[in-house]
PDB file of C-alpha atoms in Angstrom:
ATOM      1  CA  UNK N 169       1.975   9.116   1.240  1.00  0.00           C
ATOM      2  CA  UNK N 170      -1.588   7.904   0.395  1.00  0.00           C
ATOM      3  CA  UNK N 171      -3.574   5.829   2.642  1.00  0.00           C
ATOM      4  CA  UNK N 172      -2.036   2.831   4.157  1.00  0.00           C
ATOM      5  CA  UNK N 173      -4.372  -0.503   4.491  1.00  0.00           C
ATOM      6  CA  UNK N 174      -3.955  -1.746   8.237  1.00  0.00           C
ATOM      7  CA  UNK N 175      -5.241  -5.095   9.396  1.00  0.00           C
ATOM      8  CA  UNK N 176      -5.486  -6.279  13.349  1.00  0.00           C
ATOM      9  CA  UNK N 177      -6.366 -10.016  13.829  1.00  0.00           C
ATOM     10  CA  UNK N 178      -6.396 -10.432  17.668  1.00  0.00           C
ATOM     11  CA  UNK N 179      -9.149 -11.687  20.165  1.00  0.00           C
ATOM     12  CA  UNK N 180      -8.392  -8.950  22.947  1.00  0.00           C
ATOM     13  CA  UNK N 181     -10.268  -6.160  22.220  1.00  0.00           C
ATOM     14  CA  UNK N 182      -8.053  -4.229  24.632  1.00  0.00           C
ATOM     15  CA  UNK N 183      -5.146  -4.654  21.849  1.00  0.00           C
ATOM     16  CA  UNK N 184      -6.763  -3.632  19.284  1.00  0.00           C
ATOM     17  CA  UNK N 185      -7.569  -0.527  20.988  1.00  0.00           C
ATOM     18  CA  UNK N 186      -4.106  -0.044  22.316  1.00  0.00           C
ATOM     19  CA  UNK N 187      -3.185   0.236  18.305  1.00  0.00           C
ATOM     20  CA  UNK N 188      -5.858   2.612  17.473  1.00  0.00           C
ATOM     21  CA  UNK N 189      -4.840   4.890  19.732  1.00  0.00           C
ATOM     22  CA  UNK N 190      -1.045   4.806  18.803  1.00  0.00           C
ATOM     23  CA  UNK N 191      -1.980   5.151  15.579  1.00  0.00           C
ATOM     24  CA  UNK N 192      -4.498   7.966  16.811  1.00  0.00           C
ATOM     25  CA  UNK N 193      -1.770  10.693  15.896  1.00  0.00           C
ATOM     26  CA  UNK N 194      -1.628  10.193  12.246  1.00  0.00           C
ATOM     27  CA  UNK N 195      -5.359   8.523  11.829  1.00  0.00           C
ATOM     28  CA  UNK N 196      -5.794  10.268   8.217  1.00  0.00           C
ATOM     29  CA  UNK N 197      -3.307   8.358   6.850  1.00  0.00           C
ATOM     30  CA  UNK N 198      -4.713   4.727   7.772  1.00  0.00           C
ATOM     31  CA  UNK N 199      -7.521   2.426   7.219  1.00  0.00           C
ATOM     32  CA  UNK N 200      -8.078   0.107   9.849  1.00  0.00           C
ATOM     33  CA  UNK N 201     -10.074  -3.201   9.826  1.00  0.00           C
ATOM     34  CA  UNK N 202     -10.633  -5.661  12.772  1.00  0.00           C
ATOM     35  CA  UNK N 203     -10.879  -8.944  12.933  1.00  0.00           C
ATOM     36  CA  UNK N 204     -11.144 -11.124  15.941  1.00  0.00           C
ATOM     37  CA  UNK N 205      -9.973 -14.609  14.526  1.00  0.00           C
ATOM     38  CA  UNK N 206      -7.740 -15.733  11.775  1.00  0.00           C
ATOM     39  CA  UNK N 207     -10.639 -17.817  10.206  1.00  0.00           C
ATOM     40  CA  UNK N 208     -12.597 -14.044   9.621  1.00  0.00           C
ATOM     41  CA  UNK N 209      -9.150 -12.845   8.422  1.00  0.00           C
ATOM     42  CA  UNK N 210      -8.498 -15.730   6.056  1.00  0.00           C
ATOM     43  CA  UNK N 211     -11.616 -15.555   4.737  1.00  0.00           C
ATOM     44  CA  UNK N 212     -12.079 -11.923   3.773  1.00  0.00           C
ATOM     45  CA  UNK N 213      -9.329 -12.335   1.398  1.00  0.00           C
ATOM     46  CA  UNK N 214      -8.354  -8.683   1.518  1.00  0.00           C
ATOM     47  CA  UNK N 215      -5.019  -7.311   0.561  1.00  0.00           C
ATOM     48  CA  UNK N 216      -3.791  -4.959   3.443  1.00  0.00           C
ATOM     49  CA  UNK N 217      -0.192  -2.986   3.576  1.00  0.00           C
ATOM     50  CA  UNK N 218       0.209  -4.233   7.241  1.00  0.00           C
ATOM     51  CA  UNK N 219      -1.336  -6.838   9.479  1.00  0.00           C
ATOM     52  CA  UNK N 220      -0.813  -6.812  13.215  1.00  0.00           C
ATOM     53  CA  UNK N 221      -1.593 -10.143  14.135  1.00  0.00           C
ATOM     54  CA  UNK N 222      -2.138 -12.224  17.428  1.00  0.00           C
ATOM     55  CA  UNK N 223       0.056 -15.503  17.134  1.00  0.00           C
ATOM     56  CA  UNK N 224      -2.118 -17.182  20.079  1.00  0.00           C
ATOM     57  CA  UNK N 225      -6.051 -17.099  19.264  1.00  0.00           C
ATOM     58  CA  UNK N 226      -8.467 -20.151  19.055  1.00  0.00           C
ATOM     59  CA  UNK N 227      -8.686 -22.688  16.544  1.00  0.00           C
ATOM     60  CA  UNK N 228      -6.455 -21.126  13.787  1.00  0.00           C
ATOM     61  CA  UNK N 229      -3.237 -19.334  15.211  1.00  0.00           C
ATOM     62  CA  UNK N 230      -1.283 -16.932  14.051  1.00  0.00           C
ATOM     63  CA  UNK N 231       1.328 -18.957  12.392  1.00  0.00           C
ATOM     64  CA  UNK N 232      -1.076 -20.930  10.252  1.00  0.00           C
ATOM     65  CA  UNK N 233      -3.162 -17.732   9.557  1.00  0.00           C
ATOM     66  CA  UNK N 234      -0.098 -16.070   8.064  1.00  0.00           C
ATOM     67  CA  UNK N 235       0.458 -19.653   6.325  1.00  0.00           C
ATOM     68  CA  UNK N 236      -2.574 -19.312   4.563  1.00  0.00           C
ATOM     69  CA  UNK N 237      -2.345 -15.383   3.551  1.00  0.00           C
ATOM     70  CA  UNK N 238       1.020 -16.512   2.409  1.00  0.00           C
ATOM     71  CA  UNK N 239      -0.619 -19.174   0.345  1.00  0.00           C
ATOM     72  CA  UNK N 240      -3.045 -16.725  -1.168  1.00  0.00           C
ATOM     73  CA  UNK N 241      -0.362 -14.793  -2.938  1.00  0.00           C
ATOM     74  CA  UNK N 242       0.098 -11.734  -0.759  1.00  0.00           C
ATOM     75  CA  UNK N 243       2.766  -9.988   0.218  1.00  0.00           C
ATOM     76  CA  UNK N 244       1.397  -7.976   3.416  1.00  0.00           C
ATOM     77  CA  UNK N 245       3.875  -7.139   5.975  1.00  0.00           C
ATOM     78  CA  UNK N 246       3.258  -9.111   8.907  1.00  0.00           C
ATOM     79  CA  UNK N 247       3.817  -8.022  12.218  1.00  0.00           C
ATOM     80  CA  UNK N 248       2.992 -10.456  15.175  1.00  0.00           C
ATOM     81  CA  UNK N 249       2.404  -9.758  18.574  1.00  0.00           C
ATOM     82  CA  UNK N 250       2.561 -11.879  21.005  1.00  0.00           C
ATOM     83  CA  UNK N 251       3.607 -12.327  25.228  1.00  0.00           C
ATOM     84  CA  UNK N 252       6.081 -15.957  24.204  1.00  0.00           C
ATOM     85  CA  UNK N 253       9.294 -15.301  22.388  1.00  0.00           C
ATOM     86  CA  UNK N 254       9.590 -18.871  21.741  1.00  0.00           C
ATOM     87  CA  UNK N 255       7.354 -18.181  18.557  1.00  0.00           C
ATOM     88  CA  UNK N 256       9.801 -16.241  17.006  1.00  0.00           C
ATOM     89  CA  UNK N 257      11.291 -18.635  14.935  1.00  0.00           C
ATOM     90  CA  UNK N 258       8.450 -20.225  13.367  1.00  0.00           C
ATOM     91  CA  UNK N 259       7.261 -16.871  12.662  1.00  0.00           C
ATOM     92  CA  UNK N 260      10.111 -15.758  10.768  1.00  0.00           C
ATOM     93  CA  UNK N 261       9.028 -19.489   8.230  1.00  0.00           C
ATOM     94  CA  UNK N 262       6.227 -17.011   7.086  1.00  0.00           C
ATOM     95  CA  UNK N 263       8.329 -14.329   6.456  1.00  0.00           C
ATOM     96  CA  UNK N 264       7.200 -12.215   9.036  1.00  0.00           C
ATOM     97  CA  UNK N 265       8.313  -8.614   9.054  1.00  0.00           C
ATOM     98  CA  UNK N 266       8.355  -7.826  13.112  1.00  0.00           C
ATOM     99  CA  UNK N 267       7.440  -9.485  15.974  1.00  0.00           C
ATOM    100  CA  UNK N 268       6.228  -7.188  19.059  1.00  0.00           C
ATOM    101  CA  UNK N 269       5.828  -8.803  22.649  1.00  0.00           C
ATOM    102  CA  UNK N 270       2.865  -7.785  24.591  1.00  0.00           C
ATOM    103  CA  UNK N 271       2.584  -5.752  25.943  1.00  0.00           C
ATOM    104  CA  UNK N 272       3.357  -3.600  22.937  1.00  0.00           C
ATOM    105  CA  UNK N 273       5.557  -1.090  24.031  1.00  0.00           C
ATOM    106  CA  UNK N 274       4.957   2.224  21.909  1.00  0.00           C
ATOM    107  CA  UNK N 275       8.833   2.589  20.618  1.00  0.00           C
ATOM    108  CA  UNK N 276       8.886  -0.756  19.168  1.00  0.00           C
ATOM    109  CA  UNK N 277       5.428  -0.616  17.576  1.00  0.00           C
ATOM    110  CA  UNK N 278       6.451   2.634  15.656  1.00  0.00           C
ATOM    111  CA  UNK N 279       9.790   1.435  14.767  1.00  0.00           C
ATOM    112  CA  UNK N 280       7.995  -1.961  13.541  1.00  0.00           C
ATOM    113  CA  UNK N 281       5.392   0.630  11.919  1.00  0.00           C
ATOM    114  CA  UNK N 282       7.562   3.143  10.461  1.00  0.00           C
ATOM    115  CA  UNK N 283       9.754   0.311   9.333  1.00  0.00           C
ATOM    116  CA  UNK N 284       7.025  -1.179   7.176  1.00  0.00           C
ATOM    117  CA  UNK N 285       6.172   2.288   5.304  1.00  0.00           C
ATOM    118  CA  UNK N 286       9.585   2.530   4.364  1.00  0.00           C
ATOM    119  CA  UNK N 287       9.971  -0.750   2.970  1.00  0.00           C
ATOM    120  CA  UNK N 288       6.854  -0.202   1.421  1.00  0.00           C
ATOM    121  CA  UNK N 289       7.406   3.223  -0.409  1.00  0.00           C
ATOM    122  CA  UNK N 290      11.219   1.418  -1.299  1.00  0.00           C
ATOM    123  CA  UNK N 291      11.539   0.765  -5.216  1.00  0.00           C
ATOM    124  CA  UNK N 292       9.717  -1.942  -6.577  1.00  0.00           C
ATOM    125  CA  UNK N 293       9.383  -3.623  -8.945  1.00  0.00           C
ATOM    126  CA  UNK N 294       6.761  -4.876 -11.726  1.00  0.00           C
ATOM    127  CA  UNK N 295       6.508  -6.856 -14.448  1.00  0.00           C
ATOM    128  CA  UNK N 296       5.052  -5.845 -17.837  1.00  0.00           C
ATOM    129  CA  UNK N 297       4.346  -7.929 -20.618  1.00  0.00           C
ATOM    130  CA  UNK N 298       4.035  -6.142 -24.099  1.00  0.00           C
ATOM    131  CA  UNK N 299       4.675  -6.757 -27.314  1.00  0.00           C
ATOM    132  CA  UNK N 300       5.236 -10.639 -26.866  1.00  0.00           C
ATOM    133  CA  UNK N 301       8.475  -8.827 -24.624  1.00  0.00           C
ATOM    134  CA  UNK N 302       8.392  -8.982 -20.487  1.00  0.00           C
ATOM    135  CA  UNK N 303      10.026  -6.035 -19.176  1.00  0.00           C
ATOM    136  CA  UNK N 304      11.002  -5.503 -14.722  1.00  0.00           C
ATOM    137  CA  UNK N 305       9.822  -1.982 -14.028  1.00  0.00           C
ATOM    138  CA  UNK N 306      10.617  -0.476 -11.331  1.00  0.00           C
ATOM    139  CA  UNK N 307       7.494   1.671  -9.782  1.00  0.00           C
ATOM    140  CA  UNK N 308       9.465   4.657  -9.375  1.00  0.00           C
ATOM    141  CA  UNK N 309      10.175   4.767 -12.925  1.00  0.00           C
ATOM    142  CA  UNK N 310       6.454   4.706 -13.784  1.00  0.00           C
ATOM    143  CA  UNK N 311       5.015   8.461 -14.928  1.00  0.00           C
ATOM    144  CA  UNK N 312       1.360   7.520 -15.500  1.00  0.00           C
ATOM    145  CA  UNK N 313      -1.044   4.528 -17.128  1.00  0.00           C
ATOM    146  CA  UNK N 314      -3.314   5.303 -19.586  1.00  0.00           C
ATOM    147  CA  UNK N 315      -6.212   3.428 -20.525  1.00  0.00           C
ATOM    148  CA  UNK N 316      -6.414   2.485 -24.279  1.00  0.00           C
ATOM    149  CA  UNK N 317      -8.931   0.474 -25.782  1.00  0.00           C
ATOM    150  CA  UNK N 318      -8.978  -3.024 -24.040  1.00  0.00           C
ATOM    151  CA  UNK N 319      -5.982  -2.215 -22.513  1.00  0.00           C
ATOM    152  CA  UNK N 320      -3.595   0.188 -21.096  1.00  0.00           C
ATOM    153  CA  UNK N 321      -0.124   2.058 -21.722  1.00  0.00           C
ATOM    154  CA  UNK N 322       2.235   2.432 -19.110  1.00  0.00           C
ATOM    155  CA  UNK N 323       4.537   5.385 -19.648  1.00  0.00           C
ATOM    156  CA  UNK N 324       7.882   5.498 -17.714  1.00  0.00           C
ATOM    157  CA  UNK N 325      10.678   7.671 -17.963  1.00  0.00           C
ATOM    158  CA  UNK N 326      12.208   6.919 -21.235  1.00  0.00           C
ATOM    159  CA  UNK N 327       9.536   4.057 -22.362  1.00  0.00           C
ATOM    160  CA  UNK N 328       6.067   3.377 -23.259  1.00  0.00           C
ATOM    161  CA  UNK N 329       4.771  -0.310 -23.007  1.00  0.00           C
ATOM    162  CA  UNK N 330       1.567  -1.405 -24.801  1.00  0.00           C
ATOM    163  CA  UNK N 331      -0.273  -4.093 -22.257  1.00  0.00           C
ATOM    164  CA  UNK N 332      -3.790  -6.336 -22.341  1.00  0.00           C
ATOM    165  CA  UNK N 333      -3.956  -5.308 -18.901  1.00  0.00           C
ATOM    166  CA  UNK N 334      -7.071  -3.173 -18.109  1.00  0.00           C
ATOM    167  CA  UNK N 335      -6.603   0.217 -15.528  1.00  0.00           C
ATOM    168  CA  UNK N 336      -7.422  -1.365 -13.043  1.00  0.00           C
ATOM    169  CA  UNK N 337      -5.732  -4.115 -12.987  1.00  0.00           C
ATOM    170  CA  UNK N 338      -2.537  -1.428 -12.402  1.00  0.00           C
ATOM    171  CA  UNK N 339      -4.681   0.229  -9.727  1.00  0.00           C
ATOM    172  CA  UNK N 340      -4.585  -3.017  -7.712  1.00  0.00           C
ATOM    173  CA  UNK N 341      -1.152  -3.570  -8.845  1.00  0.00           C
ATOM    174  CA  UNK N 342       0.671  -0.946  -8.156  1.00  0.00           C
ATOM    175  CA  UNK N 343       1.810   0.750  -4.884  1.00  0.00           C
ATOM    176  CA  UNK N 344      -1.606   2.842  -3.512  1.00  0.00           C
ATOM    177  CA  UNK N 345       1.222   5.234  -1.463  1.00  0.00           C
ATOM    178  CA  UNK N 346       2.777   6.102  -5.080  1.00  0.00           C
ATOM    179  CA  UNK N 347      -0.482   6.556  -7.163  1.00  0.00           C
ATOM    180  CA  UNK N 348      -3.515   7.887  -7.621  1.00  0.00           C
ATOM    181  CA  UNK N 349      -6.327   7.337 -10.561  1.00  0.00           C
ATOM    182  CA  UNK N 350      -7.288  10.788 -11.465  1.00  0.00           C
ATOM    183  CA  UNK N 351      -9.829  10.335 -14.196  1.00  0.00           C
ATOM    184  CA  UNK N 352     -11.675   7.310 -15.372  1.00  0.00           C
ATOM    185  CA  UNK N 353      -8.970   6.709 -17.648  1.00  0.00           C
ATOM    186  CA  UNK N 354      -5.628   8.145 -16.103  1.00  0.00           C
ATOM    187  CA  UNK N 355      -3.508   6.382 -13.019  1.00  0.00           C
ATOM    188  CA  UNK N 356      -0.430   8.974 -12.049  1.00  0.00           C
ATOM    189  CA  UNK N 357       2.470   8.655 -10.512  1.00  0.00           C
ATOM    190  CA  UNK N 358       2.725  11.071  -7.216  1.00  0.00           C
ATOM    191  CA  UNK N 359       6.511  11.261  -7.651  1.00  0.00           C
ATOM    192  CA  UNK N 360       5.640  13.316 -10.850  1.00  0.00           C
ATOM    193  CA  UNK N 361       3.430  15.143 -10.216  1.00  0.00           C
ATOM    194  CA  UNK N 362       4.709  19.339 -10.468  1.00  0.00           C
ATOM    195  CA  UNK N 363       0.966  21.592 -10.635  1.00  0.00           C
ATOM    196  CA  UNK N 364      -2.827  20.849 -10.025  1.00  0.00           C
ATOM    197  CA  UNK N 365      -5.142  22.641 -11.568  1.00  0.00           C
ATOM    198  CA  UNK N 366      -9.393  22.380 -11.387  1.00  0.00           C
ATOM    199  CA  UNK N 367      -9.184  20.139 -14.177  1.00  0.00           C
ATOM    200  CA  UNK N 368      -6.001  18.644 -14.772  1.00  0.00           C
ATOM    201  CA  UNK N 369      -2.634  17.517 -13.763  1.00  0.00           C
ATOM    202  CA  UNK N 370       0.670  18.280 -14.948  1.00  0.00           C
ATOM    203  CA  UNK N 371       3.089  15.916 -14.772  1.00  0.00           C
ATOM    204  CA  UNK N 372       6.946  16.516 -16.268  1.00  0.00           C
ATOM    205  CA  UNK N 373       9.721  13.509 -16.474  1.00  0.00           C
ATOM    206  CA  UNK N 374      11.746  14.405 -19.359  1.00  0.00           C
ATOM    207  CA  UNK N 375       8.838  16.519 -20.933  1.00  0.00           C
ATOM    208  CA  UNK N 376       5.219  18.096 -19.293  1.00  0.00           C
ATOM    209  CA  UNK N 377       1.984  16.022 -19.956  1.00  0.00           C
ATOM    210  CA  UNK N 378      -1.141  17.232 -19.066  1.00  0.00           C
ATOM    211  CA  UNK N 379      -4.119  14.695 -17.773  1.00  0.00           C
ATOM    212  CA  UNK N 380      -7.287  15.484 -17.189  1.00  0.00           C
ATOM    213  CA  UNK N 381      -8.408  15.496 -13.406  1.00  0.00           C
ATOM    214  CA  UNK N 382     -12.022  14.388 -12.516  1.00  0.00           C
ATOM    215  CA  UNK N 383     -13.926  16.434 -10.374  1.00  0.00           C
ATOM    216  CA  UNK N 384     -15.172  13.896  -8.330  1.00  0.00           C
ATOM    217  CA  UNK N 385     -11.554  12.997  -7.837  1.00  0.00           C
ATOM    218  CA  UNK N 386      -9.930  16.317  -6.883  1.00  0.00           C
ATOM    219  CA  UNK N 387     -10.636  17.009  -3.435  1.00  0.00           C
ATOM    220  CA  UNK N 388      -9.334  13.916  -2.402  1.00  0.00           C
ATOM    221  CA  UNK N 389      -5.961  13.669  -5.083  1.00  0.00           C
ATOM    222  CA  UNK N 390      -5.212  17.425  -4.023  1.00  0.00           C
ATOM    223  CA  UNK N 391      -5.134  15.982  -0.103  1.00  0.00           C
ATOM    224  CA  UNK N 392      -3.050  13.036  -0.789  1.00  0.00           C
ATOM    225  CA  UNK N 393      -0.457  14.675  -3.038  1.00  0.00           C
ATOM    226  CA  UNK N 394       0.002  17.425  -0.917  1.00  0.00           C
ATOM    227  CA  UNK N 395       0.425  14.876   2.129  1.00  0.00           C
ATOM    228  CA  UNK N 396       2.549  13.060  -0.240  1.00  0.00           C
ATOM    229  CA  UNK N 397       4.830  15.951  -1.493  1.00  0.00           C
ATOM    230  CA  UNK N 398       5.096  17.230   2.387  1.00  0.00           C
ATOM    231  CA  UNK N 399       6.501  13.970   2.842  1.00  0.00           C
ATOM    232  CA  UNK N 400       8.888  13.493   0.742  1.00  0.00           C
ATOM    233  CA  UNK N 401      10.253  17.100   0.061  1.00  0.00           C
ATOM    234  CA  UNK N 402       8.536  18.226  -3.130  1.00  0.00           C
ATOM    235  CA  UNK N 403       8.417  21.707  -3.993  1.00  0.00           C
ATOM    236  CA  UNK N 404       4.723  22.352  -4.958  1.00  0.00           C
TER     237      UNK N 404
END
């Protein structure tokens, strides 16, 4: 699994230290920003995996601060904490994921947390337009995207699909626990991964490809695939 984007929006300091240390145990594998009101959170526009965030703060709560992420197009799994159950049903409006009374208890925060990866690294789905065609994709189909020209080809297992879309647009796109850009002009697929070498990757779905591997990149790819295939079971 790659690095997971974690967001906490809450005005106690003293919570937001409570998560960092239960979160302490695996701290390689998150990113963590703070933010002490839903106006700062709002604001920075930032796509996380998972925000833990405070339903009762100042002038813009909770509720209205997921309204507003919501609004914004993202799909980050909200988990709200809070000390009044009454909330719960408003929460669930703005599709929250989990909702963890304070004080957070540690078995329900890592069943909320572990909950969240798993619906995370679950098979989804994207949609590619090519050839005046749109095609649903699911992720785990995806081998590796390859920059070409103005745009890119996506390679799955079975198909290739010509797109206007430029690397990193799929970078953004697609799930940061599945893939990895390599090189300046390669974006593969963890889940196909099968050698890495000093300067390239070799990748086999119905056939082996070989993609070049940056330097710059390989210390850091090496780490998360190896986390990755730990993870999930892959002999290496």
């Amino acid at each position: 699994m790659g690095i997971m984007r974690v967001a906490v929006c809450d005005d106690e300091v003293v919570v937001y230290q409570q998560i960092m240390r239960l979160l302490k145990g695996n701290a390689d594998k998150y990113t963590i920003d703070r933010y002490e009101s839903g106006e700062k959170l709002v604001q920075a526009a930032k796509k996380y995996d998972i925000i833990f965030l405070d339903i009762e703060m100042g002038q813009l709560n909770g509720l209205t601060t997921a309204k507003y992420i919501r609004e914004q197009g993202r799909n980050d799994f909200i988990i709200f904490l809070t000390g009044h159950v009454e909330f719960m049903s408003e929460a669930f409006k703005v599709k929250a994921f989990r909702f963890l009374n304070k004080p957070i208890q540690s078995n329900a925060f890592y069943e909320a947390l572990y909950g969240a990866e798993k619906e995370i690294m679950s098979d989804e789905r994207i949609l590619i337009s090519s050839d005046g065609n749109k095609y649903m994709v699911s992720q785990s189909d995806i081998v590796f995207v390859e920059s070409m020209g103005d745009g890119t080809c996506v390679y799955t297992n079975g198909s290739q699909y010509i797109t206007n879309k430029t690397l990193k647009y799929w970078e953004e796109s697609l799930n940061p626990l599945r893939f990895y850009k390599v090189h300046k002009s390669y974006l593969v697929g963890f889940e196909f991964v099968r050698s890495v070498f000093q300067n390239k990757v070799v990748l086999y779905s119905n056939q082996e490809i070989l993609v070049p591997l940056s330097r710059r990149q390989r210390t850091e790819f090496k780490r998360l695939y190896m986390q990755y295939a730990n993870e999930h079971a892959i002999s290496y």
